[in-house]
mmCIF file of C-alpha atoms in Angstrom:
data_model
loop_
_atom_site.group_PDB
_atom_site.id
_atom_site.type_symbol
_atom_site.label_atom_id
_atom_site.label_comp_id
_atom_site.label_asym_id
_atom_site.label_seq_id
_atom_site.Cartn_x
_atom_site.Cartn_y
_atom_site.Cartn_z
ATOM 1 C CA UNK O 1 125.863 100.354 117.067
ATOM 2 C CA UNK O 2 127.920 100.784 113.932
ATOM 3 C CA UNK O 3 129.728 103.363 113.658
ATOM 4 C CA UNK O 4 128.243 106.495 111.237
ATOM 5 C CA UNK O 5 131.631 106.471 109.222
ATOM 6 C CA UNK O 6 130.417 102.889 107.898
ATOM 7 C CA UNK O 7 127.513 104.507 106.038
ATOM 8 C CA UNK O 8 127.991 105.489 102.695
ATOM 9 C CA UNK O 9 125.977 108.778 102.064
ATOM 10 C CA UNK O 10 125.320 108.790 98.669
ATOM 11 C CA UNK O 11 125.474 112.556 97.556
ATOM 12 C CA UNK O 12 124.755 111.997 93.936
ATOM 13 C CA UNK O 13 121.591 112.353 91.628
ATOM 14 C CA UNK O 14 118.040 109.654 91.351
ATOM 15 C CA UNK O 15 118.515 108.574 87.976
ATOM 16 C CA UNK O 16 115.267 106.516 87.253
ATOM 17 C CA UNK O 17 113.197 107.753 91.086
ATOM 18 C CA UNK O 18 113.010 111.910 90.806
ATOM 19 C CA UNK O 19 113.608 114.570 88.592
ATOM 20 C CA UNK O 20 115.136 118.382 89.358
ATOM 21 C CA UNK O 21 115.633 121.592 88.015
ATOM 22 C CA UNK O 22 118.813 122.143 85.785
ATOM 23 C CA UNK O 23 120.820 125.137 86.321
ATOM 24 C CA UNK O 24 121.960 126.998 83.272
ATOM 25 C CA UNK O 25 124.124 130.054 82.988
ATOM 26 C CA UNK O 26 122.166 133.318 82.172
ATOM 27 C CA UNK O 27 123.436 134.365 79.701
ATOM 28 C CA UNK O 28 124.161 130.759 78.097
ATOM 29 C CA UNK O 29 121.193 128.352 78.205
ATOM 30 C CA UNK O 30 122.971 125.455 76.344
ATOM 31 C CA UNK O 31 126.417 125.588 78.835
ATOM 32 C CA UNK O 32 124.889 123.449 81.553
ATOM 33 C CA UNK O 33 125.052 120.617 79.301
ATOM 34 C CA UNK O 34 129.023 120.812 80.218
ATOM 35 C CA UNK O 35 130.856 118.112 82.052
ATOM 36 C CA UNK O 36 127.976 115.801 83.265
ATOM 37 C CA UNK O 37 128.575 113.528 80.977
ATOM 38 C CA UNK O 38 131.165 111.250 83.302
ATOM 39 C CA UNK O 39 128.731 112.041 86.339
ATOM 40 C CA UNK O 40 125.576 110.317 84.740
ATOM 41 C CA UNK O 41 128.306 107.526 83.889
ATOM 42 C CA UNK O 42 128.637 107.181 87.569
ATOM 43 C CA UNK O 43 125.112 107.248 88.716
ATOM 44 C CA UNK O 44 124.629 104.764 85.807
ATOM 45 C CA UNK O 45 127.727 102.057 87.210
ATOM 46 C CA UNK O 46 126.062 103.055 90.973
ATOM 47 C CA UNK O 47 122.768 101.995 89.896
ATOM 48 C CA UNK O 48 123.668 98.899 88.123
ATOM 49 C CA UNK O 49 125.524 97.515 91.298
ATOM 50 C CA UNK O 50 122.444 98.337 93.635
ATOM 51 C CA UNK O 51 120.087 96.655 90.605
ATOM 52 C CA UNK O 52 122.502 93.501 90.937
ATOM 53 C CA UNK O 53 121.509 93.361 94.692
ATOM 54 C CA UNK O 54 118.045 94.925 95.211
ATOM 55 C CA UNK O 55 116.782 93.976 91.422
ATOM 56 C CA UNK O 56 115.343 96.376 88.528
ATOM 57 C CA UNK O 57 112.218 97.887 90.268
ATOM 58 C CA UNK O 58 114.395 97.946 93.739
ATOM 59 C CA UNK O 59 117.113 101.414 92.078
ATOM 60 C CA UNK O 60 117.204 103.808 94.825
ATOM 61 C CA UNK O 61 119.530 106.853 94.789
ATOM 62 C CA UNK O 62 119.545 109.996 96.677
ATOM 63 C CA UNK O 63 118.048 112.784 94.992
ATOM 64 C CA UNK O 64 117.090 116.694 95.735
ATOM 65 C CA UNK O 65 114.559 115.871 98.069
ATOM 66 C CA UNK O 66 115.615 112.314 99.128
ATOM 67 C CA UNK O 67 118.127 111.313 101.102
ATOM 68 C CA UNK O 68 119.586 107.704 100.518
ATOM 69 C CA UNK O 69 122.165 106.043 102.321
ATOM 70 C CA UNK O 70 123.480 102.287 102.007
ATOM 71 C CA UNK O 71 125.552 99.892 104.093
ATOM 72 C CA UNK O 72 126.386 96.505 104.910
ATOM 73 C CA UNK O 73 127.239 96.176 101.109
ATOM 74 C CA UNK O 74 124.625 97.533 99.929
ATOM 75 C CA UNK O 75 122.048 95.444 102.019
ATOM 76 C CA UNK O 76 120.790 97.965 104.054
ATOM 77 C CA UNK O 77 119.365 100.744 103.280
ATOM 78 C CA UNK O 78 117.764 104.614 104.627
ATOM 79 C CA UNK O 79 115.872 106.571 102.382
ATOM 80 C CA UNK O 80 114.359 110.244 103.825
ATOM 81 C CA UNK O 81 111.591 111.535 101.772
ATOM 82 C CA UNK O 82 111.839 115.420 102.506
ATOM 83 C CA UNK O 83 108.520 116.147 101.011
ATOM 84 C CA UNK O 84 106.527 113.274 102.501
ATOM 85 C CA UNK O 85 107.822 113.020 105.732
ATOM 86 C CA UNK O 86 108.771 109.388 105.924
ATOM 87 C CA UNK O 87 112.081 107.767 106.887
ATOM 88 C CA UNK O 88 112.308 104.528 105.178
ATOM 89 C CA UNK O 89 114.840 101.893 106.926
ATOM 90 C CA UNK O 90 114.636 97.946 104.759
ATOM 91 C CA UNK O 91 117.165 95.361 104.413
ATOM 92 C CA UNK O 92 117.894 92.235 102.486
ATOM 93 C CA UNK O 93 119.506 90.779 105.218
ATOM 94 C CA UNK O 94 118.961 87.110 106.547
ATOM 95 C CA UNK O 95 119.046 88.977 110.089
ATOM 96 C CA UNK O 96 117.011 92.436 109.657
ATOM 97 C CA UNK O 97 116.751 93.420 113.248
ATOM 98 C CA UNK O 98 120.306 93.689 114.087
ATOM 99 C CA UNK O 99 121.047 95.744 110.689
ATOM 100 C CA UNK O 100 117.605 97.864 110.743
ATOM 101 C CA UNK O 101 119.037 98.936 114.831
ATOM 102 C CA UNK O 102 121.982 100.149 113.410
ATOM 103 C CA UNK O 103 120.483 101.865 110.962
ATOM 104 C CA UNK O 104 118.045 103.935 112.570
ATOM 105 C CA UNK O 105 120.405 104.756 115.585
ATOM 106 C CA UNK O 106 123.162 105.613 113.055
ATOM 107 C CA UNK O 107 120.318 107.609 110.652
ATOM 108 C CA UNK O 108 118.385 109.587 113.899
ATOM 109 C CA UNK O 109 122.099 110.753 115.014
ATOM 110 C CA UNK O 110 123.560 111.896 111.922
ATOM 111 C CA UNK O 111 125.289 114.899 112.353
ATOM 112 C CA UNK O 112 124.606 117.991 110.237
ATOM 113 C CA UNK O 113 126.054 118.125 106.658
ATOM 114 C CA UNK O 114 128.739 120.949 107.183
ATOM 115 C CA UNK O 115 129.757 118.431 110.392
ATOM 116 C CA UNK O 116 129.944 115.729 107.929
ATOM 117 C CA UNK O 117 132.208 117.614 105.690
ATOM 118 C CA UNK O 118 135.074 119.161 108.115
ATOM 119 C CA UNK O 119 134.984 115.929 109.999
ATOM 120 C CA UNK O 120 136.187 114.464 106.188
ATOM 121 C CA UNK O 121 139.090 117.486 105.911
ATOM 122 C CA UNK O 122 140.047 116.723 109.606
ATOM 123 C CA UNK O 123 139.347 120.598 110.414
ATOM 124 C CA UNK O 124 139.549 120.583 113.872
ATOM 125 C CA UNK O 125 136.560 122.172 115.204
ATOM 126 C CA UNK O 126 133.988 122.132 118.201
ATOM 127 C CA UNK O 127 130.983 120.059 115.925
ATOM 128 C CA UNK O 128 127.439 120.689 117.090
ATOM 129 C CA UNK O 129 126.653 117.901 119.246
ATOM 130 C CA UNK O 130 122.619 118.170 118.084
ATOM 131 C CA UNK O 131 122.210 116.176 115.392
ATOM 132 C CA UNK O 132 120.522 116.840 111.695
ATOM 133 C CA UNK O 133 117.152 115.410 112.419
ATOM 134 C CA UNK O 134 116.753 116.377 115.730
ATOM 135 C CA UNK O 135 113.041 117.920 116.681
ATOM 136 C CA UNK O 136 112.208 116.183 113.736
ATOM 137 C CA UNK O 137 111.527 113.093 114.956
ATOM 138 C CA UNK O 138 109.945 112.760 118.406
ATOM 139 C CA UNK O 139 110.027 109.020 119.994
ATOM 140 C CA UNK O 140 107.698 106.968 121.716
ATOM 141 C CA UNK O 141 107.814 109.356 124.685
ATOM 142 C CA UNK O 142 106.950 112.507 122.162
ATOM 143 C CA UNK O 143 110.261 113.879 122.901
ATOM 144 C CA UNK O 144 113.439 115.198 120.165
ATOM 145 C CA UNK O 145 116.097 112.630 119.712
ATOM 146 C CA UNK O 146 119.468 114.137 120.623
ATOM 147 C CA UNK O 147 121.783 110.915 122.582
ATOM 148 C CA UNK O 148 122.560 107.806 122.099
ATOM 149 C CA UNK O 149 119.951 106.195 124.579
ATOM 150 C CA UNK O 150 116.944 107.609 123.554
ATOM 151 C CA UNK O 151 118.394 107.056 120.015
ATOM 152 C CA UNK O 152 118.210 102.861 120.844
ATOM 153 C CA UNK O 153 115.469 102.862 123.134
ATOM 154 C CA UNK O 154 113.379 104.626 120.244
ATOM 155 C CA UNK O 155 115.016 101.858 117.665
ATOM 156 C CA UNK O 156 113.859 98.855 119.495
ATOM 157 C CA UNK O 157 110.247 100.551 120.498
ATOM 158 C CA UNK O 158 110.331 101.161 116.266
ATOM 159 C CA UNK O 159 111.414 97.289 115.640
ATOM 160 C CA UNK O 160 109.148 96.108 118.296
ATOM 161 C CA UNK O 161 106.104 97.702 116.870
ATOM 162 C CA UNK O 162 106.263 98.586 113.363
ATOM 163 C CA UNK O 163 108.480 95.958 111.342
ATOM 164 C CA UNK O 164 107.018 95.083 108.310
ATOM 165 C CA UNK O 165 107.838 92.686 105.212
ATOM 166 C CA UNK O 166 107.245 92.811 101.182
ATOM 167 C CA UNK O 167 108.287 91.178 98.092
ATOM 168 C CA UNK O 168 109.846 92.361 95.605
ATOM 169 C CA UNK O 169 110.874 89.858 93.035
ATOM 170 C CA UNK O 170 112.915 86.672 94.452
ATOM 171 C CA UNK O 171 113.887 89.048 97.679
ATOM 172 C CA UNK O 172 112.166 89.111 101.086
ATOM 173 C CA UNK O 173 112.737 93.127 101.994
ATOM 174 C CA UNK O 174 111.970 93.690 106.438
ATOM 175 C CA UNK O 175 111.928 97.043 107.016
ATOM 176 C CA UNK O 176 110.230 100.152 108.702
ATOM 177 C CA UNK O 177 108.908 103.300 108.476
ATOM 178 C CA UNK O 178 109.703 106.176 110.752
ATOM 179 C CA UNK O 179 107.093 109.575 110.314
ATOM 180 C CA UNK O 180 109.010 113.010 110.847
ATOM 181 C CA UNK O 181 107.357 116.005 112.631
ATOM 182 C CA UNK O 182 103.745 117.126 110.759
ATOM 183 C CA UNK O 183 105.918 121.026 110.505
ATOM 184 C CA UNK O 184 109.449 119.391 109.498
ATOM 185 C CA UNK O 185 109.643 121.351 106.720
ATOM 186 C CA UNK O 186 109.759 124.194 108.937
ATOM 187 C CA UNK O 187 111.862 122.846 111.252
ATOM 188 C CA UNK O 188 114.291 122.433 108.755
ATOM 189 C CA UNK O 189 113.676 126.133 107.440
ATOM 190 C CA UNK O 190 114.363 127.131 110.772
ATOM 191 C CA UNK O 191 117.816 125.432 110.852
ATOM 192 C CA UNK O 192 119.066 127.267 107.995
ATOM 193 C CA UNK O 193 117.192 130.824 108.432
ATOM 194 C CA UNK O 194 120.454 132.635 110.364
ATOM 195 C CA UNK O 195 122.421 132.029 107.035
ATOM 196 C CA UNK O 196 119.514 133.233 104.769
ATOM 197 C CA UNK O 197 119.231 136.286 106.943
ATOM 198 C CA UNK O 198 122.966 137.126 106.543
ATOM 199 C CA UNK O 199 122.587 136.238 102.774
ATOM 200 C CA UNK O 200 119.801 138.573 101.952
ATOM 201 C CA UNK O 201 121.336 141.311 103.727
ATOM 202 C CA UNK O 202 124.555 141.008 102.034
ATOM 203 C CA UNK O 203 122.870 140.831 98.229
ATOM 204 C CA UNK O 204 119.145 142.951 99.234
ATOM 205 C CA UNK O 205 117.586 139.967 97.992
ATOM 206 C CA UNK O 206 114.330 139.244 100.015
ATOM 207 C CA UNK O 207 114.507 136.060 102.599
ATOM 208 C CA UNK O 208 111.147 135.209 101.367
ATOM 209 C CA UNK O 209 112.099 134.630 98.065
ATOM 210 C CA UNK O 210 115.750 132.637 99.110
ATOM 211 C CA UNK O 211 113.188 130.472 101.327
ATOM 212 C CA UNK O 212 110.682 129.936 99.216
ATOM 213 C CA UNK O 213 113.418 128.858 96.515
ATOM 214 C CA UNK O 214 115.378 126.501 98.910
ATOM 215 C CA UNK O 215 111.676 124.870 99.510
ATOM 216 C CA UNK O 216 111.144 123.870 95.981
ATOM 217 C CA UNK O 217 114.552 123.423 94.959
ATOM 218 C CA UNK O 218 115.485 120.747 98.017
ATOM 219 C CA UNK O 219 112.829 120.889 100.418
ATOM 220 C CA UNK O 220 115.554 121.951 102.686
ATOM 221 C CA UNK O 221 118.037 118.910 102.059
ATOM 222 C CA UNK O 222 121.503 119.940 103.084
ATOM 223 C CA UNK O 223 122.589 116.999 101.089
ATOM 224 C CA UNK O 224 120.256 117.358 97.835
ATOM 225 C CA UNK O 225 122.280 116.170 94.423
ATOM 226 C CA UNK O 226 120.156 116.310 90.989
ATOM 227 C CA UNK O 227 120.624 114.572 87.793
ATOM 228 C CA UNK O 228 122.491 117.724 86.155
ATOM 229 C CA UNK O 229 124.920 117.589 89.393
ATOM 230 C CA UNK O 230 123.151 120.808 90.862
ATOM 231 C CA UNK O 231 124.088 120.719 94.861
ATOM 232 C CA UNK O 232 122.794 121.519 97.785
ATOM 233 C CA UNK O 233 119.850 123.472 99.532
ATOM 234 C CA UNK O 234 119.650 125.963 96.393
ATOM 235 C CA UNK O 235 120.935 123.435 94.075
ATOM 236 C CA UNK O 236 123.894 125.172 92.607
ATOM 237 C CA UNK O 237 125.890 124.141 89.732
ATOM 238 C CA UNK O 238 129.445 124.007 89.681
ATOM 239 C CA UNK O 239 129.992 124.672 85.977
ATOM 240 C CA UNK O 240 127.520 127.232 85.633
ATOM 241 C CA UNK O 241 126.143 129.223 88.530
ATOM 242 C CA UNK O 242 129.059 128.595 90.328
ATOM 243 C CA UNK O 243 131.373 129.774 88.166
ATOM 244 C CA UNK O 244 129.520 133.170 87.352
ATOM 245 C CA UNK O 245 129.984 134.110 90.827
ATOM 246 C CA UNK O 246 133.588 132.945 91.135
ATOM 247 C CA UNK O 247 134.182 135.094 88.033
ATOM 248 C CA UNK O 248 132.283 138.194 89.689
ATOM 249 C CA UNK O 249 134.379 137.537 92.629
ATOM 250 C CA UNK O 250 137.733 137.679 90.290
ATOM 251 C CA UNK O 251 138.523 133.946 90.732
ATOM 252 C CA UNK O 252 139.444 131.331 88.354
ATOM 253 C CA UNK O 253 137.911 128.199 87.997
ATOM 254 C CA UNK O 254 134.520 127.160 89.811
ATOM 255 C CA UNK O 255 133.369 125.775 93.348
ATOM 256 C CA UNK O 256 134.469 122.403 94.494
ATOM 257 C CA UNK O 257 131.118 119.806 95.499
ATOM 258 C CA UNK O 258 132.481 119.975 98.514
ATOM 259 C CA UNK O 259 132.056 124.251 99.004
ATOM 260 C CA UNK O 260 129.193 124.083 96.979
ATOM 261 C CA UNK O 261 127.577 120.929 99.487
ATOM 262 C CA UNK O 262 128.362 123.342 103.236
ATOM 263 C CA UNK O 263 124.991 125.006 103.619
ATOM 264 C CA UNK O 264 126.585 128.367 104.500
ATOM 265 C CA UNK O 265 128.766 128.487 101.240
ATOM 266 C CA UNK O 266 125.482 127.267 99.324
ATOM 267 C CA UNK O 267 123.135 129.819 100.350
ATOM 268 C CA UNK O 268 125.339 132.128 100.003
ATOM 269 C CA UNK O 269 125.993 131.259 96.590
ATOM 270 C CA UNK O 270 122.375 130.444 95.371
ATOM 271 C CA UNK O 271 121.571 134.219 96.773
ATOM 272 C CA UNK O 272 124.501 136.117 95.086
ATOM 273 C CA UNK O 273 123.211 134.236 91.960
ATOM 274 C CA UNK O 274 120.037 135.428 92.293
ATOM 275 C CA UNK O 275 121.722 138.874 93.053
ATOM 276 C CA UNK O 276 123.418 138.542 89.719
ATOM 277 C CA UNK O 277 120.369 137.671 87.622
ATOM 278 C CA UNK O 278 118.566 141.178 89.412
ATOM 279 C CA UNK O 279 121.326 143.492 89.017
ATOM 280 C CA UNK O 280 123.042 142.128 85.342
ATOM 281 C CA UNK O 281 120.922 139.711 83.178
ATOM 282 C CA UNK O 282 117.823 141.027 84.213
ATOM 283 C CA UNK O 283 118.860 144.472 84.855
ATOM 284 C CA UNK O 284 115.858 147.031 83.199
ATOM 285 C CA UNK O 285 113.067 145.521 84.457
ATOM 286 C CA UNK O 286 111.442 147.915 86.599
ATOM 287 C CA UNK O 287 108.501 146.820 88.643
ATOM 288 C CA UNK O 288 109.970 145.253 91.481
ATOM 289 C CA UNK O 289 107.058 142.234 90.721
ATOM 290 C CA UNK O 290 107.766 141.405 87.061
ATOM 291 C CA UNK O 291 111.241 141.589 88.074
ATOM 292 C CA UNK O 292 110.649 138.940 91.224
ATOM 293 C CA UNK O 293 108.996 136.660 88.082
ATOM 294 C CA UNK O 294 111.235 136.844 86.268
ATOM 295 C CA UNK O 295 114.000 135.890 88.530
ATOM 296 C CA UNK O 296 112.256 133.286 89.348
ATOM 297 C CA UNK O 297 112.045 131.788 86.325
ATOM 298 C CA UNK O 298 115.448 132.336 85.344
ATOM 299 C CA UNK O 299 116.944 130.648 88.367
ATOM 300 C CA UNK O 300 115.347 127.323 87.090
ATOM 301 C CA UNK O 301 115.494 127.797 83.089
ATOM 302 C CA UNK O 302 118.028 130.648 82.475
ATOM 303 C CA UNK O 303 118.161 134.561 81.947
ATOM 304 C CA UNK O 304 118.063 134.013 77.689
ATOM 305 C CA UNK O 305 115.040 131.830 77.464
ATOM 306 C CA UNK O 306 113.187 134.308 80.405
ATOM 307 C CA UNK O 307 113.837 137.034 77.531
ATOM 308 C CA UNK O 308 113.411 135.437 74.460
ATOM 309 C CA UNK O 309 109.981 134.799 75.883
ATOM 310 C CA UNK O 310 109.264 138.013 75.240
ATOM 311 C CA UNK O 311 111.697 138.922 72.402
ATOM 312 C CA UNK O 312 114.763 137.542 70.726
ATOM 313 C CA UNK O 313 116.032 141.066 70.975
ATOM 314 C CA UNK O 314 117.458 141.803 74.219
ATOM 315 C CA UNK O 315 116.082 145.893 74.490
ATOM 316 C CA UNK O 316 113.148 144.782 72.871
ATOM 317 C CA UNK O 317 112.452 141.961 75.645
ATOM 318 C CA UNK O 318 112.989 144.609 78.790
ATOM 319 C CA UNK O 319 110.935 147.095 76.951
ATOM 320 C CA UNK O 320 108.098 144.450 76.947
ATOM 321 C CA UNK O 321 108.147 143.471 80.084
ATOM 322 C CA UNK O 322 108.516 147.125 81.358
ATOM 323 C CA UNK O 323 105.191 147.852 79.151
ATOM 324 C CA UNK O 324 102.826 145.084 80.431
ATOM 325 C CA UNK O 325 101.576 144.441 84.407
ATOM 326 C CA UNK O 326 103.264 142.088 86.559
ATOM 327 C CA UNK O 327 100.080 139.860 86.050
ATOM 328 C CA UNK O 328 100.542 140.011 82.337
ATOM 329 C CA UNK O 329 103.975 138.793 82.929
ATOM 330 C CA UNK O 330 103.543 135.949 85.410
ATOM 331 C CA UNK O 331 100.615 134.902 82.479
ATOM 332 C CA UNK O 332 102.919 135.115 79.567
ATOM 333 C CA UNK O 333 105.810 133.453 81.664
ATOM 334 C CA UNK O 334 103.568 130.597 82.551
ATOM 335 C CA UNK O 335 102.036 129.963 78.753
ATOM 336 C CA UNK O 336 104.693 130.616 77.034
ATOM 337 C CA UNK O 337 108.101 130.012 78.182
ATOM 338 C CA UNK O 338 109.530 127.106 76.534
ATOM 339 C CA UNK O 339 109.876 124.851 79.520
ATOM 340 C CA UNK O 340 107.518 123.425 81.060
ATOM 341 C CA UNK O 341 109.495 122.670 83.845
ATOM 342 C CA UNK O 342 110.715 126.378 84.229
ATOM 343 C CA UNK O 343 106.877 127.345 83.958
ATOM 344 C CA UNK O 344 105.930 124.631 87.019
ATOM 345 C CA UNK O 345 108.877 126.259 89.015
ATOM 346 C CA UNK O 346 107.064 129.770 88.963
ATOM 347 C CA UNK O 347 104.028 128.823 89.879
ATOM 348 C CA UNK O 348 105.686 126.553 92.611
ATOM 349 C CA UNK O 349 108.130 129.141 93.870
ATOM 350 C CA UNK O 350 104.919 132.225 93.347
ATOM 351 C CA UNK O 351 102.303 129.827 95.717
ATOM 352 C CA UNK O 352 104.738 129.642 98.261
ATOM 353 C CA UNK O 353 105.854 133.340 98.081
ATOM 354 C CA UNK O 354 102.035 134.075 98.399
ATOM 355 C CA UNK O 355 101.110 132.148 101.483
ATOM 356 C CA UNK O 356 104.420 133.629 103.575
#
């Protein structure tokens, strides 16, 4: 088996495959636009090398909810579709079965993101020896994948049963699908619920709402990346989000990728934001529901367009909201707001919050 080091995880944004939300600062809805002009530069240079190799309908890079990793020079390939359920392992190669092997094995015993991280600062830890997908995939035998063993016995069951081929263009792709867990969304929930716990108490912001946030924003993908460079299970910016809360905390500067992308600093980060928008840019609103909308809302699209919704005056804008019901909120919210992505995200994040 290769070792994991020789995968390249690609922690950067689908630029033709998935959209995402786009973080904006409250109180500035045009700021976010800052400094990702040199990352879509890089996506763009990334996806023209993996067009050279795979062709034009072939660009595959990781996004909030998918999780893409190449090796073997770009030959080989994983892609994890968080929302479907379905592990994707394909290869160009002239000998699949040898690179798809290494690829599952390597891909079924990743270890968890914030393992991935200190390994790369040489922090010298004790690193959780269970690794990110485990009790999400179950193998032949029905049973969680933890060692190396049951890693390759499940690989060559996988290869021996389920290897497929297609065309695409002038290339011959082999590869195979692997099915996570019918509940891995929860199973993923579950991994992260101890720090959402610890963040709500810290900010009174309710673990429902972080949850049901983290579910729309990255399905629960450690390692989501968007287009706008938003990271992470809540999909924080460093430019914007990020560097209100460094600013609250009375540092310079903003988060690194590398903070922002260690689930413990993210959640804690997406949940002081959303602390922020409650107790300063939304602060006035006074049923606890039109104020849960609204925060909504404003995590996806920004504080100013949430308001200007209502009013382009501030006062005015609270006093509005303040005079109508929660209902009449969520309504005007979801008709009028200018975005129509910011409108999808409430009704998202507000169907979730109502089946918990």
């Amino acid at each position: 088996m290769k070792n994991n080091n020789k995968i390249i995880t690609l922690l950067i944004a689908v630029s033709i495959l998935a959209g995402c939300s786009s973080k904006k600062s409250p109180d500035n809805d045009d700021w976010y636009v800052k400094d990702t002009n040199a990352f879509n530069i890089l996506i763009g240079q990334y996806a023209n090398n993996i067009e050279k190799i795979w062709g034009p309908k072939e660009v595959l890079i990781a996004g909030p909810k998918d999780y893409v990793q190449y090796e073997d020079n770009l030959q080989t390939r994983v892609h994890i579709n968080f929302v479907s359920g379905i592990i994707t392992v394909e290869t160009l190669s002239d000998t699949p079965i040898e690179n798809l092997k290494d690829a599952i094995v390597a891909t079924l015993l990743m270890p968890e993101p914030v393992d991935i991280i200190r390994r790369h600062d040489k922090i010298s830890q004790n690193l959780s020896e269970e690794p990110f997908l485990y009790n999400q995939v179950l193998d032949q035998e029905r049973q969680p994948i933890r060692w190396s063993g049951r890693a390759n016995s499940f690989a060559d069951y996988v290869l021996a049963n389920n290897i497929k081929t297609r065309s695409s263009g002038s290339h011959r792709i082999t590869y195979v699908e692997i099915k996570l867990v019918p509940n891995h969304i929860n199973q993923r929930a579950r991994k992260f619920l101890p720090l959402v716990t610890a963040a709500s108490n810290r900010y009174f912001i309710d673990e429902r709402l972080i949850l049901a946030i983290m579910e729309v924003e990255s399905a629960f993908n450690p390692y989501a990346v968007s287009r706008t460079d938003a990271l992470g299970l809540m999909q924080v910016q460093q430019h914007t989000a990020g560097r209100d809360i460094f600013k609250l905390r009375g540092k310079s500067g903003e988060p690194s990728r590398q903070f922002l992308l260690d689930p413990r600093n993210n959640v804690d980060m997406g949940t002081a934001y959303l602390s922020l928008l409650k107790t300063k840019y939304l602060a006035g609103i006074n049923n606890p529901i039109s104020l849960r909308y609204a925060m909504i809302t404003s995590y996806n699209g920004g504080a100013g367009s949430v308001l200007r919704t209502f009013s382009n005056d501030r006062n005015e804008a609270i006093n509005i909201i303040n005079s109508m019901t929660p209902q009449q909120v969520y309504r005007k919210l979801v008709t009028s707001h200018v975005s129509q992505e910011s409108r999808n995200y409430l009704v998202k994040v507000s169907k979730i919050l109502d089946n918990k």
